Amino acid sequence: MKILAIETTGSAASVAIVDKSGIIAEFWANHKKNHSVTLMPLAAYALEMAELSLSNISHIALGSGPGSFTGLRLSGAYAKSLAHGANIPIVPVPTLDGLAYNILMENRVIAPIMDAKRNEVYACAYFCENGSLKRLTPYLNEGFDVFLDRVKSFGSSAVFLGDGCFVHEKTILERGFNIAAPNNLLQRASSVGLLAYELAALGKTVNYNNLELTYLRKPQAERELEIKENSLK
């Protein structure tokens, strides 16, 4: 089983190929260019460097949200096109699960946070037991301060990661929590791929026609339109 994983839910675009031995290849870019420019070349280069073609790939995996609406739609469309063309299944991996997988630390809460603007975050809290992640909360879209209190209530030390740390770094550190090292701070396709390998072994795959992405909330344009319409009633 070889899995091609893609991740474009945040500012970085990355592609990885994994199998039972671990990570075969991973390429990651976070510099100015849009994901629409970087994603396909990264995937092609990963296959080339691994001396593989799409015919050697058994599954396509992707970070399935929450995250950037544009990034999600791009990776969703690309995953569908690859899976359709190769007639292989897709393994959707929740973005926050993939982030948490970056730092499988025992005896502390793992708290990925993604900036959702207006002092809100997409977030979830986890505990690692015997190398496996256990969710302590649902996938959330809520105020950062509310989530911070949730994490504190677990009564354990915590490590935060995700682009929300850029916005809330001062508060996180003042509250006595830690922030992951830069190499593990943002989304990585390798984490998505390794989690997908576990999920695929359990049969948790979907046909490209049935892929569903997780947004947690409506796009900003829709929310602003609803506010405007409600104000006119």
Coordinates of C-alpha atoms in Angstrom, one line a residue, residues 19-177:
D19 CA 4.1 3.2 2.7
K20 CA 4.5 0.6 5.5
S21 CA 8.2 1.6 5.9
G22 CA 7.2 5.3 6.6
I23 CA 7.9 8.4 4.6
I24 CA 9.3 7.8 1.1
A25 CA 9.2 11.4 0.0
E26 CA 7.9 14.8 1.2
F27 CA 8.0 18.2 -0.4
W28 CA 6.8 21.3 1.4
A29 CA 6.5 25.0 0.3
N30 CA 5.4 28.1 2.2
H31 CA 6.7 31.0 0.2
K32 CA 4.5 33.5 -1.6
K33 CA 3.1 31.4 -4.4
N34 CA -0.5 30.2 -4.4
H35 CA -1.3 26.5 -3.8
S36 CA -2.7 26.4 -7.3
V37 CA 0.8 27.0 -8.6
T38 CA 2.7 24.8 -6.3
L39 CA 0.5 21.7 -5.6
M40 CA 0.7 19.9 -8.9
P41 CA 4.5 20.4 -9.5
L42 CA 5.1 19.2 -5.9
A43 CA 3.1 16.0 -6.5
A44 CA 4.8 15.4 -9.8
Y45 CA 8.3 15.9 -8.3
A46 CA 7.5 13.7 -5.3
L47 CA 6.5 10.8 -7.7
E48 CA 9.6 11.4 -9.8
M49 CA 12.0 11.5 -6.9
A50 CA 10.4 8.3 -5.5
E51 CA 10.7 6.7 -8.9
L52 CA 6.9 6.0 -8.9
S53 CA 4.0 6.8 -11.1
L54 CA 0.3 7.2 -10.2
S55 CA -0.2 3.6 -11.2
N56 CA 1.9 2.6 -8.2
I57 CA -0.2 4.6 -5.8
S58 CA -3.0 2.7 -3.9
H59 CA -4.7 5.6 -2.2
I60 CA -4.9 9.4 -2.3
A61 CA -5.0 11.2 1.1
L62 CA -5.8 14.8 1.9
G63 CA -6.2 17.1 4.8
S64 CA -10.0 17.3 4.7
G65 CA -10.6 20.4 6.8
P66 CA -11.2 22.6 8.5
G67 CA -9.0 25.3 7.0
S68 CA -8.7 27.7 4.2
F69 CA -11.8 27.5 2.0
T70 CA -9.8 28.0 -1.2
G71 CA -7.1 25.5 -0.1
L72 CA -9.7 22.9 0.8
R73 CA -11.5 23.2 -2.5
L74 CA -8.2 23.0 -4.4
S75 CA -7.0 19.9 -2.7
G76 CA -10.5 18.3 -2.8
A77 CA -10.7 18.9 -6.6
Y78 CA -7.2 17.6 -7.1
A79 CA -7.6 14.5 -5.0
K80 CA -10.8 13.7 -6.8
S81 CA -9.2 14.1 -10.2
L82 CA -6.3 11.8 -9.2
A83 CA -8.5 9.2 -7.6
H84 CA -10.9 9.2 -10.6
G85 CA -8.1 8.9 -13.1
A86 CA -6.3 6.1 -11.3
N87 CA -9.5 4.5 -10.1
I88 CA -8.3 4.4 -6.5
P89 CA -10.0 5.4 -3.2
I90 CA -9.5 8.6 -1.2
V91 CA -8.6 8.7 2.5
P92 CA -9.8 12.0 4.1
V93 CA -7.8 13.0 7.2
P94 CA -9.2 15.7 9.4
T95 CA -6.7 18.6 9.3
L96 CA -6.5 19.0 13.1
D97 CA -5.8 15.3 13.5
G98 CA -3.0 15.6 11.0
L99 CA -1.6 18.6 12.8
A100 CA -1.7 16.8 16.2
Y101 CA 0.2 13.9 14.6
N102 CA 3.1 16.2 14.1
I103 CA 4.0 15.9 17.8
L104 CA 3.0 12.6 19.3
M105 CA 4.0 13.5 22.9
E106 CA 3.0 11.4 25.8
N107 CA 1.7 12.9 29.1
R108 CA 0.6 16.3 27.8
V109 CA -2.3 17.8 25.9
I110 CA -1.6 18.4 22.2
A111 CA -3.6 21.5 21.1
P112 CA -3.6 22.4 17.4
I113 CA -5.1 25.8 16.6
M114 CA -5.7 27.3 13.2
D115 CA -6.4 31.0 12.9
A116 CA -10.1 31.5 11.9
K117 CA -9.9 35.4 12.2
R118 CA -11.8 37.6 14.6
N119 CA -10.0 36.0 17.6
E120 CA -11.5 32.6 16.7
V121 CA -9.7 29.4 16.1
Y122 CA -10.4 26.0 14.5
A123 CA -9.1 23.7 17.3
C124 CA -9.2 20.4 19.0
A125 CA -7.4 18.9 22.1
Y126 CA -5.8 15.5 22.1
F127 CA -3.9 13.1 24.4
C128 CA -1.4 10.6 23.1
E129 CA -1.6 7.1 24.4
N130 CA 0.7 4.4 23.2
G131 CA 1.5 6.3 20.0
S132 CA -2.2 6.9 19.1
L133 CA -4.2 10.1 19.3
K134 CA -7.3 10.4 21.5
R135 CA -9.6 13.4 20.9
L136 CA -10.5 15.2 24.2
T137 CA -12.9 17.6 22.4
P138 CA -14.9 17.8 19.2
Y139 CA -13.5 19.7 16.3
L140 CA -14.3 23.3 17.3
N141 CA -14.7 26.8 15.9
E142 CA -14.7 29.1 18.8
G143 CA -13.0 32.0 20.5
F144 CA -9.4 31.4 21.4
D145 CA -9.9 32.4 25.0
V146 CA -12.7 29.8 25.3
F147 CA -10.5 27.1 23.9
L148 CA -7.6 28.1 26.1
D149 CA -9.8 27.6 29.1
R150 CA -10.8 24.1 27.8
V151 CA -7.2 23.1 27.5
K152 CA -6.5 24.4 31.0
S153 CA -9.4 22.4 32.4
F154 CA -7.6 19.1 31.5
G155 CA -5.1 19.9 34.2
S156 CA -2.0 18.9 32.3
S157 CA 0.8 20.6 30.5
A158 CA 0.0 21.4 26.9
V159 CA 1.8 22.0 23.6
F160 CA 0.2 24.2 21.0
L161 CA 0.8 24.2 17.3
G162 CA -0.7 25.5 14.1
D163 CA -0.8 29.0 12.5
G164 CA -3.0 30.2 15.4
C165 CA 0.2 30.3 17.4
F166 CA 1.5 33.2 15.3
V167 CA -1.5 35.2 16.5
H168 CA -1.8 34.0 20.1
E169 CA 1.9 33.3 21.0
K170 CA 2.1 35.8 23.8
T171 CA -1.0 34.6 25.5
I172 CA -0.1 30.9 25.2
L173 CA 3.3 31.5 26.7
E174 CA 2.0 33.8 29.5
R175 CA -0.4 31.0 30.5
G176 CA 2.5 28.6 31.0
F177 CA 2.0 26.5 27.9

